[in-house]
Coordinates of C-alpha atoms in Angstrom, one line a residue:
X18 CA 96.9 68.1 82.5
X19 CA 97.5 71.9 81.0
X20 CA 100.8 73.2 83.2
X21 CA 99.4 76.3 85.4
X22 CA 100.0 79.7 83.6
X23 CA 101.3 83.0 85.5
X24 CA 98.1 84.4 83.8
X25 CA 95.7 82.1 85.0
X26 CA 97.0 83.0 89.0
X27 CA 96.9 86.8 88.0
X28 CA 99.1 89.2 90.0
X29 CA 96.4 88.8 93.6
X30 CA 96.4 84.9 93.2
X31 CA 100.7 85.2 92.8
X32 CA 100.7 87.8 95.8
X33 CA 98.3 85.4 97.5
X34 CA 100.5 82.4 96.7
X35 CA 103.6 84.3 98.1
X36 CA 101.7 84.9 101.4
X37 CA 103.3 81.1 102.5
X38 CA 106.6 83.7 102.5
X39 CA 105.9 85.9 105.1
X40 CA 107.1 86.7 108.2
X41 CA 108.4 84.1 110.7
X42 CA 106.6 82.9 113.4
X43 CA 108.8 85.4 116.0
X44 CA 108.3 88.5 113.6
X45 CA 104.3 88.4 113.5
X46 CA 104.5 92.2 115.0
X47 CA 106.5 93.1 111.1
X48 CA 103.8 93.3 108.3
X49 CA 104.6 91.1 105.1
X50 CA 103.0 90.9 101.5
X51 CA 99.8 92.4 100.4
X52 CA 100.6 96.0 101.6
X53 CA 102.0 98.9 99.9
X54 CA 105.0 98.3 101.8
X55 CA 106.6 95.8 104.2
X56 CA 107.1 97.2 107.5
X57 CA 110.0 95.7 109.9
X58 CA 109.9 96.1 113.8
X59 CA 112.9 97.8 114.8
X60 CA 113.7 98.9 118.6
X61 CA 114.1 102.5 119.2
X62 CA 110.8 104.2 118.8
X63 CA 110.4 103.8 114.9
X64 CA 109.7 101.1 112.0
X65 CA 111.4 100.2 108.6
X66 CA 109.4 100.4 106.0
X67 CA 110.5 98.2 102.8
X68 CA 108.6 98.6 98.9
X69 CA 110.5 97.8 95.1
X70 CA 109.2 98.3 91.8
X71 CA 110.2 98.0 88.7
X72 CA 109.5 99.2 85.6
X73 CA 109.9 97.7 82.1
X74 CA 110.5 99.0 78.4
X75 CA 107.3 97.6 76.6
X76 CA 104.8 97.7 79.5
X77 CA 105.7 100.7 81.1
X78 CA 107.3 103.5 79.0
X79 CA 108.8 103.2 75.2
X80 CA 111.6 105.3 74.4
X81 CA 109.8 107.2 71.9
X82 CA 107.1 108.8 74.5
X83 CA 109.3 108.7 77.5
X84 CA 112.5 110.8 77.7
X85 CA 115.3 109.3 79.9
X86 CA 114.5 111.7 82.8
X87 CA 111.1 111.2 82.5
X88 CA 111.7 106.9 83.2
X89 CA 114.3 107.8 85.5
X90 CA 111.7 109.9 87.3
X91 CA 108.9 107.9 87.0
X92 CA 110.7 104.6 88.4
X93 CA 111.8 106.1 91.6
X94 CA 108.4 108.1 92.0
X95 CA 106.4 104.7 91.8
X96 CA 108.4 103.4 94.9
X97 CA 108.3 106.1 97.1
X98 CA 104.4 106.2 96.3
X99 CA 104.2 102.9 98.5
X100 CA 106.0 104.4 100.9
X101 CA 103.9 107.8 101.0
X102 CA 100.7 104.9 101.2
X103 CA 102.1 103.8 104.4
X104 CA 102.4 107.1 105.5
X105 CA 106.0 107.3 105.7
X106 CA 109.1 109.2 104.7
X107 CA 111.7 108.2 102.9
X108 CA 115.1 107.5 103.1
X109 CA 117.7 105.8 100.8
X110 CA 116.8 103.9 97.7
X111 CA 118.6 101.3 95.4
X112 CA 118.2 101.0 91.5
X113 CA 118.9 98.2 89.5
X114 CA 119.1 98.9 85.9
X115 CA 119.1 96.5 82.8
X116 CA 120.9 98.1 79.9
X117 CA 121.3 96.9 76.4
X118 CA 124.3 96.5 75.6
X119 CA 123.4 99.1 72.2
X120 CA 122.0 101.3 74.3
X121 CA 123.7 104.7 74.2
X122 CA 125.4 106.2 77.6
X123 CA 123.6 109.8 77.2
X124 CA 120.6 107.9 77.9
X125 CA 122.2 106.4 81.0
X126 CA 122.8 109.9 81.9
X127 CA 119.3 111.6 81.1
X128 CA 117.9 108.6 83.7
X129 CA 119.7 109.6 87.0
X130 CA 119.3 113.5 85.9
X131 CA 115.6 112.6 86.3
X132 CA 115.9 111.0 89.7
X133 CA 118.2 113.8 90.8
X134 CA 115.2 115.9 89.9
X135 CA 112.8 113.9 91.7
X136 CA 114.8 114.0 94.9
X137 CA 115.1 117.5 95.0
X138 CA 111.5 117.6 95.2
X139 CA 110.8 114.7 97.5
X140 CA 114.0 113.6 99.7
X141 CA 115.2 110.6 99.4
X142 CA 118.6 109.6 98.3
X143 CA 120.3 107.0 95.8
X144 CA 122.1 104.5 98.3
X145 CA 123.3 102.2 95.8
X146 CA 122.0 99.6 93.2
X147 CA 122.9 97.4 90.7
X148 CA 123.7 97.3 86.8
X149 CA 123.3 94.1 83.9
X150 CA 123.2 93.2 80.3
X151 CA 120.1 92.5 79.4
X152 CA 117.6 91.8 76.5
X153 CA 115.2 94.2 77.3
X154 CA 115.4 98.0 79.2
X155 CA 114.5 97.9 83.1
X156 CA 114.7 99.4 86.2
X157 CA 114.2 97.7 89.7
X158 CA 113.9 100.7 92.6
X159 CA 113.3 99.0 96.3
X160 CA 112.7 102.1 98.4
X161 CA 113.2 102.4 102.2
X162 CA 111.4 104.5 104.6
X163 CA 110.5 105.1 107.9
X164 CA 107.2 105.6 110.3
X165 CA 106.8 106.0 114.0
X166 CA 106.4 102.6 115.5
X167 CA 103.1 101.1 115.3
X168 CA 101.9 104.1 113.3
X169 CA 101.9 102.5 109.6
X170 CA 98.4 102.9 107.9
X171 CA 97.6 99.6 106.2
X172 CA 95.8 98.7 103.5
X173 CA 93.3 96.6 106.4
X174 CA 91.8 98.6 109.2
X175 CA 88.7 100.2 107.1
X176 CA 85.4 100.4 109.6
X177 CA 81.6 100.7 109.1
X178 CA 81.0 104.3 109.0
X179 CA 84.0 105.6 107.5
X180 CA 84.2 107.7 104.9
X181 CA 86.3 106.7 102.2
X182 CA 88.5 109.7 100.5
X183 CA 90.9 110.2 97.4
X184 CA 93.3 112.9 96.8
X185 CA 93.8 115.0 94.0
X186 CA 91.9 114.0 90.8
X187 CA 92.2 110.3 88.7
X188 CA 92.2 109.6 85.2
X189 CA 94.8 111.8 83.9
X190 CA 97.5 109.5 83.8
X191 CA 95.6 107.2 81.3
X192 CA 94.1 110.1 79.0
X193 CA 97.7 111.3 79.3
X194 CA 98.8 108.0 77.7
X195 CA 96.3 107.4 75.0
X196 CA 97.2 111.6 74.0
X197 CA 100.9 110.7 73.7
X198 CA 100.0 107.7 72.1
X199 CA 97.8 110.0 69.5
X200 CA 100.8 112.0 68.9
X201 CA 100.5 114.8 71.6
X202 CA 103.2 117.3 71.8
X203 CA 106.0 117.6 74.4
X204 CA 103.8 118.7 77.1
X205 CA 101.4 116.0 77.3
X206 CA 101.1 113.1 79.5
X207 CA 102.4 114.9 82.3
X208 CA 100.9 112.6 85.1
X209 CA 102.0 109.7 83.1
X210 CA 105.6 110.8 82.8
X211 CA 106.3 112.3 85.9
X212 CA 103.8 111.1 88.9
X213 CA 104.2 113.1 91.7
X214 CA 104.5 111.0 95.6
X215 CA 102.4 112.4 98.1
X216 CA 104.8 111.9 100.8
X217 CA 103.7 115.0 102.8
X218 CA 100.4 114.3 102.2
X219 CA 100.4 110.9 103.4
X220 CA 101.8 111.7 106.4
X221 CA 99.2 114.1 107.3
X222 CA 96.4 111.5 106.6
X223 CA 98.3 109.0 108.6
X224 CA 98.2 111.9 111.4
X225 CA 94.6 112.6 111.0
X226 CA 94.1 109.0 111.7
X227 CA 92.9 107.1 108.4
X228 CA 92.4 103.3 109.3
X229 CA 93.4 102.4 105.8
X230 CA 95.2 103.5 102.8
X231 CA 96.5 102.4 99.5
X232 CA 98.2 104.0 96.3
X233 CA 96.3 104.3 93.6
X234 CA 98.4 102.4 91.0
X235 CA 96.3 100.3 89.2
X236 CA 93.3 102.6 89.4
X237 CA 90.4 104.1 91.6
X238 CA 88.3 100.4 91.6
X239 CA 91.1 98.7 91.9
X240 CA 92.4 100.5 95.4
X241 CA 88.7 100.0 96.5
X242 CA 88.7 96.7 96.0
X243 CA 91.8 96.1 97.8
X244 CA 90.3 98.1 100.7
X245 CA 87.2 96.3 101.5
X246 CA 89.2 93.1 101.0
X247 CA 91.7 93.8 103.2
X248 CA 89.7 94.9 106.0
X249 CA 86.3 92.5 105.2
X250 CA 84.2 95.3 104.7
X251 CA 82.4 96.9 101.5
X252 CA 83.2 100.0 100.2
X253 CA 80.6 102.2 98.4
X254 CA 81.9 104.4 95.8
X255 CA 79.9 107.7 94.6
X256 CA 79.8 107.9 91.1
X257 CA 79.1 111.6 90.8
X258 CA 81.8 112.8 93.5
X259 CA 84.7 111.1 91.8
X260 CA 87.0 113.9 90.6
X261 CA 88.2 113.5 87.1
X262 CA 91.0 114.8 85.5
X263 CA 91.3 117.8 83.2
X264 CA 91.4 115.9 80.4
X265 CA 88.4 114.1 81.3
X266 CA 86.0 117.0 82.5
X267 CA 83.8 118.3 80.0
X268 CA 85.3 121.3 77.9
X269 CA 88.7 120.0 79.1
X270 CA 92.2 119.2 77.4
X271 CA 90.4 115.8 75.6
X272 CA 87.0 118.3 75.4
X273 CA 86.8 118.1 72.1
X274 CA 87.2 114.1 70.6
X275 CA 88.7 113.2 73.6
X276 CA 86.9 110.4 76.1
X277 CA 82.7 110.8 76.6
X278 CA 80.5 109.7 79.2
X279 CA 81.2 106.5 80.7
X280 CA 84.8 106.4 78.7
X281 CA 85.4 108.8 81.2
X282 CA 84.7 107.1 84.2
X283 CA 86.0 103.7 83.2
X284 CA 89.6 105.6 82.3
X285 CA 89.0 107.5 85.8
X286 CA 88.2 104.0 87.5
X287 CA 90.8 101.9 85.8
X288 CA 92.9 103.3 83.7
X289 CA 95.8 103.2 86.8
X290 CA 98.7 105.2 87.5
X291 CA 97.8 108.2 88.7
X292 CA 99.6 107.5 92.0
X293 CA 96.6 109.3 93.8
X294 CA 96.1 108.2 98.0
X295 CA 92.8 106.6 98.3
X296 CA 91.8 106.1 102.3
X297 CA 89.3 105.7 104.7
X298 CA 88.8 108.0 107.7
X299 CA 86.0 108.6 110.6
X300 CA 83.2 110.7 109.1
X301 CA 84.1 113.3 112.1
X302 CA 87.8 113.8 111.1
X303 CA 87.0 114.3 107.6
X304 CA 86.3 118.2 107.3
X305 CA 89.4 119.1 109.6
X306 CA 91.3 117.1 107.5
X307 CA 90.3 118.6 103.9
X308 CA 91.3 121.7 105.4
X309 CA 94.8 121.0 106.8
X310 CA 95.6 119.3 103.8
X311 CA 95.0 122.5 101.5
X312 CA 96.5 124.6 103.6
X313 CA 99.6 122.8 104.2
X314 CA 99.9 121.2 100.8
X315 CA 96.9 122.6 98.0
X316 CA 96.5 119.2 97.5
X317 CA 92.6 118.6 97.2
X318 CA 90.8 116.4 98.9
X319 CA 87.2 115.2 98.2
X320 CA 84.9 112.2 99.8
X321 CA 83.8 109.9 97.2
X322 CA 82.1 107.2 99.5
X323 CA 81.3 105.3 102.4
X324 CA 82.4 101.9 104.6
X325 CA 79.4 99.7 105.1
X326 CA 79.0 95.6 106.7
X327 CA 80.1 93.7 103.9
X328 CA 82.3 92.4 101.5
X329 CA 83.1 94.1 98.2
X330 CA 83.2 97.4 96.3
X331 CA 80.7 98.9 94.4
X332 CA 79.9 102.2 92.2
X333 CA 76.8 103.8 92.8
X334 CA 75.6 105.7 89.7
X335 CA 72.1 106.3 87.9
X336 CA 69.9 105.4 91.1
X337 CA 71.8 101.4 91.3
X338 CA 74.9 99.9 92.7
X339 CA 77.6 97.9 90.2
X340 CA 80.2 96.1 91.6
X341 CA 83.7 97.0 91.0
X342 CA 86.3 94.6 90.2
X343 CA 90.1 95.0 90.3
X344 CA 90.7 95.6 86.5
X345 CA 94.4 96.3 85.7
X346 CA 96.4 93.1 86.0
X347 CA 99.6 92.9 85.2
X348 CA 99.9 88.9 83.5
X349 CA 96.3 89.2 81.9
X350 CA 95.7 91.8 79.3
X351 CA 92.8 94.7 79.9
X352 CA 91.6 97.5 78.1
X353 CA 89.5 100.5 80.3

């Protein structure tokens, strides 16, 4: 008999797997795996939230298209993304870091000058970490935050008759990519470089009262996906209110030989990383909400679907549904 592969689990069958994990039976008020975040019960009004990541020379930055600030940045921005998803803030943070032992100290110093920049713009502070020899370049971030007790949005909690919204625009991070890739100058990529956490924004959604939320981090269908799963529901995604990056619009950055037509919306759909909040909300809250938001923060937001009875997630374009699936997996290759 063939020996089971990491591949042929897939990163939901491993998360899945780890479930047996989870909390004890006298913590079953704290939240374990499949969230954004862990969130642990404390007394005193407020709760812990808990989220890592890591990211790895090879799969998710190369040296030549990633300055040192610009990993440094990126690897702290991608944790306290899940902790903006839970509707959080954040407080200290830990960063283990594999080093080469060829690799030269300036570049060392160019990482934490990007975190340092980061944290000016977010809060958040370095508490402490962790350094090794090892083979290959890495950086392990596990974030904590904070929430007001029993106020964490979750990834489950989506109802019939929500409304399901995203902020900002998607795609940009993955035309960002394959422009670099291409040879770009300097200034390209910038929302795969240097994702911005929507910490404020995340709170005010978690205030407006969204029933479910998740970072977009492996792209728009993958975040609906997880939805509808979570909460056992199907989530209906409009193909023509989905709003695209610059570089995918028509006439934009990428207007000329850059993606067309249905390129577009698969790199909008999958392509990943644009760190965007997708959630679901009561149709009646969504208007004030759109409002406060770009008042308080610019930060667009538009609806791009509904919550029906169900199970699943779908894109409704050209007069017929097509189911979505989760796309970007980490152990299997996948090209948008």
């Amino acid at each position: 008999m063939r020996a089971v592969l990491i591949r042929d689990l897939g990163e939901k069958g491993f998360v899945r797997w780890l479930g047996r994990y989870g909390p004890p039976a006298g913590r079953r008020d704290d939240t374990g795996i499949g969230d954004d975040a862990a969130v642990i019960r404390l007394e005193g009004g407020c709760d812990l939230l808990l989220a890592c990541d890591a990211v790895v020379e090879g799969v998710h930055f190369q040296r030549e298209l990633f300055s040192p600030a610009d990993v440094g940045f990126k690897a702290v921005a991608v944790a306290l993304s899940d902790i903006a998803a839970m509707g959080g803030e954040p407080l200290g943070f830990t960063v283990a870091l594999g080093l080469p032992e060829d690799l030269e100290f300036a570049w060392v110093e160019g990482f934490y000058a990007g975190i340092e920049a980061l944290t000016a713009q977010t809060g958040g502070y370095l508490a402490g970490g962790d350094t090794v020899r090892s083979p290959v370049l890495f950086a392990d971030v596990a974030v904590t935050g904070r929430v007001e007790a029993g106020r964490a949005v979750r990834r489950a909690g989506a109802r019939p008759g929500d409304l399901v919204l995203v902020t900002g625009e998607v795609g940009e991070a993955a035309a960002g990519l394959e422009a670099m890739q291409a040879g770009g100058g300097p200034g390209v990529g910038l929302a795969q470089r240097r994702p911005r956490p929507l910490l404020r924004e995340g709170r005010l959604i978690a205030a407006a009262g969204a029933t479910a939320m998740v970072d977009l981090s492996d792209g728009l269908a993958a975040g609906a996906v997880e939805l509808a799963l979570a909460g056992r529901v199907e989530i209906v995604l409009e193909g023509k209110s989905i709003p695209l990056g610059p570089s995918l619009r028509v006439g934009g950055a990428q207007g000329r030989g850059g993606p067309r037509g249905l390129r577009r919306l698969r790199l909008a759909l999958y392509g990943g990383e644009d760190y965007q909040l997708l959630f679901t909300l009561p149709g009646e809250r969504a208007a004030g909400l759109v409002e406060r938001m770009r008042a308080a923060t610019g930060t667009p937001l538009t609806v791009i679907g509904r919550v029906r009875d169900g199970e699943g997630a779908w894109l409704a374009a050209g007069g017929r549904e097509m189911s979505l699936d989760e796309g970007y997996d980490p152990f299997r290759r996948f090209e948008p």
